[in-house]
Amino acid sequence: MHIHLQNPAGETLFTFDRAMWDAAVARAGGNPDEHRVTIGTTPEDFEAAMPTMEAVITDTGTIRGMFGRPAPALKLVFITSAGLDRLAPWDWLPPGAVLMNNRGTHAGKIGEFGLMALLMLANRIPRMVTNQRAGVWREIWGNVLTGRPVTIVGLGTLGSAVAGHAARFGMTVTGIRANPAPHPDCVRVLGIEALDSVLPATEFLVLAAPLTDATRNLMDRRRLNLLPTHACVLNIGRGGLIDQDAICDMLDAGRLSGAVLDVFTPEPIPEGHRLWTTRNLIISPHTSADDPNTYNPRSLDIFLENLSAWQNGRPLPNRFDTARGY
Amino acid sequence: MHIHLQNPAGETLFTFDRAMWDAAVARAGGNPDEHRVTIGTTPEDFEAAMPTMEAVITDTGTIRGMFGRPAPALKLVFITSAGLDRLAPWDWLPPGAVLMNNRGTHAGKIGEFGLMALLMLANRIPRMVTNQRAGVWREIWGNVLTGRPVTIVGLGTLGSAVAGHAARFGMTVTGIRANPAPHPDCVRVLGIEALDSVLPATEFLVLAAPLTDATRNLMDRRRLNLLPTHACVLNIGRGGLIDQDAICDMLDAGRLSGAVLDVFTPEPIPEGHRLWTTRNLIISPHTSADDPNTYNPRSLDIFLENLSAWQNGRPLPNRFDTARGY
């Protein structure tokens, strides 16, 4: 099988190389000579692989270089992101090819980021940083996490990883997801239609859902105003899940305790945008889920698990459902 | 026994009241009528209690109201701080009275704060906040904690609590303390004279020691320069443990990855001080260890444990050794 790995042009931190591939094959107990593996960086490299590649591994930005070009042998498309909303509509996908996302890669890193953010909000770091920026010493007291209510919207890899840490620190975790099946780290899991009813008793709101037609602008101004005034917000899903102007207004007015946001509309945040000066807000530049030390090796492990499933006629764990959007 | 609780004047968050005392006595399985308990707030209240009080519970600032005044019956002095460096020299202590600090109260809160700070440093939040202040979007990538070396100076309540979390997240913990006895969460514990030899391989440096003649200016400019350039620093001990100008210079120059500091020289940090604009630094206003929801109830639990030990002729767990300073 011809497997092509296309690195993003100009990227230096998150790149695949042959040694990384060989190490992943060795971890999976495979034969390093089983497949023909090519690794590209330039658009010409990508184009040279297209006629024969049967599997491609690349990122959301780079896959666009394939749009409208023939890749007649292509059967497996593995994208190294979890959220593929930026690739819709899906008409670029060759007929019969299976699309996979990178669900699962982010668990370790995003779990630690999520726990960090919950602790930062509990310790009121956003407010401390706002005072620091103003050059003002003011005592701000935080509290421990145990017993405090957190609502996590989305229980995929990201939301589950955060739920696990939150539960281990004694928080009372409510999960919200499309299919409200029980979750081991949640005291209850409710459908998205129940969100309005849980917001008034939510102290920590974590947004970890994919961006779909069902979740776009989910936290609009009305819903944000259902939160109590001491509530705080963490968004590690997509900027489009929230009415960004509404949360900026509320943070500036002291209507919320604080926020940690990793995702925005648009990205990058433009120079001079009001987000840069919003009070009681910590801005992380959409890097919460990715650890350069572990990201690509873990991605290859996940790809090889899916390849093995495909070769053995089993369902692919990372198959992306274009109809539902995750 | 006459036990007097003197609240700090003007304090509203951290105050003792009768219901809190009764609840603590109930938790300890005691008899609420065994002691005569008075609770004061004004200097007059304190003065009225002095002639007969046999135990006093108060804070470092308030105890100064007793300096030079007779408290002839006083046997037990319980101070609601852990570090009593601000009360030296000790000649104010009535002869025969036992001084106790509040060692142990801070474990839950400071452990979470310490873990938060390690995660913030691993995720490079200080740098993100510096970019946010400048209104600049720049991708900054962090890494997970597992396998990374942390050196914790001081393994009392604070250092031990941080060591526990660090070990649970897979960090390699080196402890430094005056008496280098083994510690369950440290792969090794070394004496303070070994500090120079461990700094070059230290990625995270946590200062959690008391301020004594042996630790004052411990992290001077020479020792700070033994750290690698990607190292980061957390100080939850005392500002005087570190050469503050040296760390500001190094942070501004990018010679360190980042710092979270909770303690400073002096406090409050004066208006216009260089700390306010130092890069890659998060300032917490000396509130890391205290949770208003749990602090005073926990303090009373600890006092009652010590009272019981004293009544039964056992050693007092919180006895403060004025000779060594902790």
PDB file of N, CA and C in Angstrom, chain A residues 252-298:
ATOM      1  N   ASP A 252     -16.185  42.207  30.858  1.00  0.00           N
ATOM      2  CA  ASP A 252     -15.836  43.607  31.129  1.00  0.00           C
ATOM      3  C   ASP A 252     -16.719  44.196  32.221  1.00  0.00           C
ATOM      4  N   ALA A 253     -17.968  43.753  32.269  1.00  0.00           N
ATOM      5  CA  ALA A 253     -18.916  44.295  33.249  1.00  0.00           C
ATOM      6  C   ALA A 253     -18.829  43.586  34.600  1.00  0.00           C
ATOM      7  N   GLY A 254     -17.953  42.579  34.726  1.00  0.00           N
ATOM      8  CA  GLY A 254     -17.908  41.824  35.977  1.00  0.00           C
ATOM      9  C   GLY A 254     -19.111  40.915  36.152  1.00  0.00           C
ATOM     10  N   ARG A 255     -19.823  40.636  35.086  1.00  0.00           N
ATOM     11  CA  ARG A 255     -21.026  39.798  35.152  1.00  0.00           C
ATOM     12  C   ARG A 255     -20.661  38.312  35.226  1.00  0.00           C
ATOM     13  N   LEU A 256     -19.394  37.987  34.916  1.00  0.00           N
ATOM     14  CA  LEU A 256     -18.868  36.632  35.080  1.00  0.00           C
ATOM     15  C   LEU A 256     -17.568  36.751  35.876  1.00  0.00           C
ATOM     16  N   SER A 257     -17.164  35.665  36.549  1.00  0.00           N
ATOM     17  CA  SER A 257     -15.944  35.724  37.353  1.00  0.00           C
ATOM     18  C   SER A 257     -14.695  35.754  36.483  1.00  0.00           C
ATOM     19  N   GLY A 258     -14.702  34.997  35.394  1.00  0.00           N
ATOM     20  CA  GLY A 258     -13.515  34.967  34.540  1.00  0.00           C
ATOM     21  C   GLY A 258     -13.678  33.946  33.434  1.00  0.00           C
ATOM     22  N   ALA A 259     -12.736  33.965  32.487  1.00  0.00           N
ATOM     23  CA  ALA A 259     -12.786  33.015  31.381  1.00  0.00           C
ATOM     24  C   ALA A 259     -11.385  32.677  30.907  1.00  0.00           C
ATOM     25  N   VAL A 260     -11.242  31.444  30.434  1.00  0.00           N
ATOM     26  CA  VAL A 260     -10.053  31.008  29.710  1.00  0.00           C
ATOM     27  C   VAL A 260     -10.551  30.549  28.346  1.00  0.00           C
ATOM     28  N   LEU A 261     -10.110  31.224  27.302  1.00  0.00           N
ATOM     29  CA  LEU A 261     -10.557  30.885  25.952  1.00  0.00           C
ATOM     30  C   LEU A 261      -9.351  30.490  25.110  1.00  0.00           C
ATOM     31  N   ASP A 262      -9.479  29.356  24.433  1.00  0.00           N
ATOM     32  CA  ASP A 262      -8.408  28.880  23.543  1.00  0.00           C
ATOM     33  C   ASP A 262      -8.796  29.020  22.077  1.00  0.00           C
ATOM     34  N   VAL A 263     -10.071  29.298  21.818  1.00  0.00           N
ATOM     35  CA  VAL A 263     -10.576  29.337  20.438  1.00  0.00           C
ATOM     36  C   VAL A 263     -11.427  30.584  20.252  1.00  0.00           C
ATOM     37  N   PHE A 264     -11.383  31.131  19.038  1.00  0.00           N
ATOM     38  CA  PHE A 264     -11.927  32.461  18.785  1.00  0.00           C
ATOM     39  C   PHE A 264     -12.519  32.544  17.391  1.00  0.00           C
ATOM     40  N   THR A 265     -13.265  33.632  17.159  1.00  0.00           N
ATOM     41  CA  THR A 265     -13.742  33.968  15.832  1.00  0.00           C
ATOM     42  C   THR A 265     -13.371  35.410  15.555  1.00  0.00           C
ATOM     43  N   PRO A 266     -12.491  35.729  14.583  1.00  0.00           N
ATOM     44  CA  PRO A 266     -11.720  34.751  13.811  1.00  0.00           C
ATOM     45  C   PRO A 266     -10.404  34.418  14.506  1.00  0.00           C
ATOM     46  N   GLU A 267      -9.670  33.506  13.908  1.00  0.00           N
ATOM     47  CA  GLU A 267      -8.302  33.207  14.334  1.00  0.00           C
ATOM     48  C   GLU A 267      -7.377  33.418  13.145  1.00  0.00           C
ATOM     49  N   PRO A 268      -6.202  34.009  13.333  1.00  0.00           N
ATOM     50  CA  PRO A 268      -5.754  34.663  14.575  1.00  0.00           C
ATOM     51  C   PRO A 268      -6.646  35.841  14.942  1.00  0.00           C
ATOM     52  N   ILE A 269      -6.689  36.187  16.233  1.00  0.00           N
ATOM     53  CA  ILE A 269      -7.406  37.386  16.667  1.00  0.00           C
ATOM     54  C   ILE A 269      -6.714  38.595  16.035  1.00  0.00           C
ATOM     55  N   PRO A 270      -7.447  39.435  15.319  1.00  0.00           N
ATOM     56  CA  PRO A 270      -6.799  40.583  14.658  1.00  0.00           C
ATOM     57  C   PRO A 270      -6.211  41.572  15.664  1.00  0.00           C
ATOM     58  N   GLU A 271      -5.199  42.272  15.226  1.00  0.00           N
ATOM     59  CA  GLU A 271      -4.626  43.362  16.001  1.00  0.00           C
ATOM     60  C   GLU A 271      -5.723  44.368  16.361  1.00  0.00           C
ATOM     61  N   GLY A 272      -5.685  44.866  17.573  1.00  0.00           N
ATOM     62  CA  GLY A 272      -6.645  45.886  17.981  1.00  0.00           C
ATOM     63  C   GLY A 272      -8.028  45.349  18.330  1.00  0.00           C
ATOM     64  N   HIS A 273      -8.239  44.036  18.258  1.00  0.00           N
ATOM     65  CA  HIS A 273      -9.549  43.445  18.574  1.00  0.00           C
ATOM     66  C   HIS A 273      -9.859  43.614  20.058  1.00  0.00           C
ATOM     67  N   ARG A 274     -11.126  43.765  20.379  1.00  0.00           N
ATOM     68  CA  ARG A 274     -11.510  44.008  21.773  1.00  0.00           C
ATOM     69  C   ARG A 274     -11.109  42.864  22.713  1.00  0.00           C
ATOM     70  N   LEU A 275     -10.962  41.642  22.169  1.00  0.00           N
ATOM     71  CA  LEU A 275     -10.561  40.520  23.019  1.00  0.00           C
ATOM     72  C   LEU A 275      -9.250  40.812  23.758  1.00  0.00           C
ATOM     73  N   TRP A 276      -8.319  41.478  23.099  1.00  0.00           N
ATOM     74  CA  TRP A 276      -7.001  41.708  23.702  1.00  0.00           C
ATOM     75  C   TRP A 276      -7.089  42.504  24.992  1.00  0.00           C
ATOM     76  N   THR A 277      -8.124  43.326  25.134  1.00  0.00           N
ATOM     77  CA  THR A 277      -8.208  44.167  26.336  1.00  0.00           C
ATOM     78  C   THR A 277      -9.406  43.827  27.213  1.00  0.00           C
ATOM     79  N   THR A 278     -10.081  42.728  26.907  1.00  0.00           N
ATOM     80  CA  THR A 278     -11.203  42.316  27.750  1.00  0.00           C
ATOM     81  C   THR A 278     -10.686  41.922  29.132  1.00  0.00           C
ATOM     82  N   ARG A 279     -11.397  42.348  30.161  1.00  0.00           N
ATOM     83  CA  ARG A 279     -10.983  42.076  31.545  1.00  0.00           C
ATOM     84  C   ARG A 279     -11.260  40.626  31.945  1.00  0.00           C
ATOM     85  N   ASN A 280     -10.465  40.121  32.891  1.00  0.00           N
ATOM     86  CA  ASN A 280     -10.713  38.819  33.525  1.00  0.00           C
ATOM     87  C   ASN A 280     -10.774  37.671  32.518  1.00  0.00           C
ATOM     88  N   LEU A 281      -9.947  37.813  31.495  1.00  0.00           N
ATOM     89  CA  LEU A 281      -9.892  36.833  30.411  1.00  0.00           C
ATOM     90  C   LEU A 281      -8.446  36.409  30.178  1.00  0.00           C
ATOM     91  N   ILE A 282      -8.233  35.113  30.033  1.00  0.00           N
ATOM     92  CA  ILE A 282      -6.926  34.592  29.615  1.00  0.00           C
ATOM     93  C   ILE A 282      -7.087  34.051  28.194  1.00  0.00           C
ATOM     94  N   ILE A 283      -6.207  34.505  27.303  1.00  0.00           N
ATOM     95  CA  ILE A 283      -6.233  34.090  25.898  1.00  0.00           C
ATOM     96  C   ILE A 283      -5.107  33.105  25.644  1.00  0.00           C
ATOM     97  N   SER A 284      -5.483  31.912  25.195  1.00  0.00           N
ATOM     98  CA  SER A 284      -4.501  30.921  24.747  1.00  0.00           C
ATOM     99  C   SER A 284      -4.690  30.781  23.235  1.00  0.00           C
ATOM    100  N   PRO A 285      -3.599  30.784  22.452  1.00  0.00           N
ATOM    101  CA  PRO A 285      -3.730  30.917  20.990  1.00  0.00           C
ATOM    102  C   PRO A 285      -4.021  29.585  20.285  1.00  0.00           C
ATOM    103  N   HIS A 286      -5.132  28.964  20.630  1.00  0.00           N
ATOM    104  CA  HIS A 286      -5.578  27.698  20.010  1.00  0.00           C
ATOM    105  C   HIS A 286      -4.459  26.643  20.002  1.00  0.00           C
ATOM    106  N   THR A 287      -3.806  26.504  21.139  1.00  0.00           N
ATOM    107  CA  THR A 287      -2.723  25.522  21.247  1.00  0.00           C
ATOM    108  C   THR A 287      -2.948  24.581  22.422  1.00  0.00           C
ATOM    109  N   SER A 288      -4.177  24.569  22.955  1.00  0.00           N
ATOM    110  CA  SER A 288      -4.408  23.842  24.204  1.00  0.00           C
ATOM    111  C   SER A 288      -4.244  22.340  24.068  1.00  0.00           C
ATOM    112  N   ALA A 289      -4.557  21.783  22.892  1.00  0.00           N
ATOM    113  CA  ALA A 289      -4.684  20.331  22.796  1.00  0.00           C
ATOM    114  C   ALA A 289      -3.442  19.640  22.260  1.00  0.00           C
ATOM    115  N   ASP A 290      -2.463  20.407  21.817  1.00  0.00           N
ATOM    116  CA  ASP A 290      -1.373  19.809  21.052  1.00  0.00           C
ATOM    117  C   ASP A 290      -0.034  19.965  21.757  1.00  0.00           C
ATOM    118  N   ASP A 291       0.664  18.854  21.913  1.00  0.00           N
ATOM    119  CA  ASP A 291       1.996  18.831  22.509  1.00  0.00           C
ATOM    120  C   ASP A 291       2.974  18.387  21.430  1.00  0.00           C
ATOM    121  N   PRO A 292       3.857  19.283  20.985  1.00  0.00           N
ATOM    122  CA  PRO A 292       4.766  18.915  19.895  1.00  0.00           C
ATOM    123  C   PRO A 292       5.591  17.662  20.196  1.00  0.00           C
ATOM    124  N   ASN A 293       5.839  17.394  21.465  1.00  0.00           N
ATOM    125  CA  ASN A 293       6.656  16.222  21.808  1.00  0.00           C
ATOM    126  C   ASN A 293       5.929  14.908  21.559  1.00  0.00           C
ATOM    127  N   THR A 294       4.611  14.926  21.642  1.00  0.00           N
ATOM    128  CA  THR A 294       3.882  13.659  21.616  1.00  0.00           C
ATOM    129  C   THR A 294       2.823  13.596  20.527  1.00  0.00           C
ATOM    130  N   TYR A 295       2.538  14.718  19.870  1.00  0.00           N
ATOM    131  CA  TYR A 295       1.373  14.779  18.997  1.00  0.00           C
ATOM    132  C   TYR A 295       1.483  13.850  17.786  1.00  0.00           C
ATOM    133  N   ASN A 296       2.537  14.009  16.984  1.00  0.00           N
ATOM    134  CA  ASN A 296       2.627  13.215  15.765  1.00  0.00           C
ATOM    135  C   ASN A 296       2.863  11.731  16.018  1.00  0.00           C
ATOM    136  N   PRO A 297       3.729  11.368  16.962  1.00  0.00           N
ATOM    137  CA  PRO A 297       3.832   9.930  17.265  1.00  0.00           C
ATOM    138  C   PRO A 297       2.478   9.321  17.645  1.00  0.00           C
ATOM    139  N   ARG A 298       1.724  10.042  18.485  1.00  0.00           N
ATOM    140  CA  ARG A 298       0.408   9.533  18.902  1.00  0.00           C
ATOM    141  C   ARG A 298      -0.545   9.474  17.698  1.00  0.00           C
TER     142      ARG A 298
END
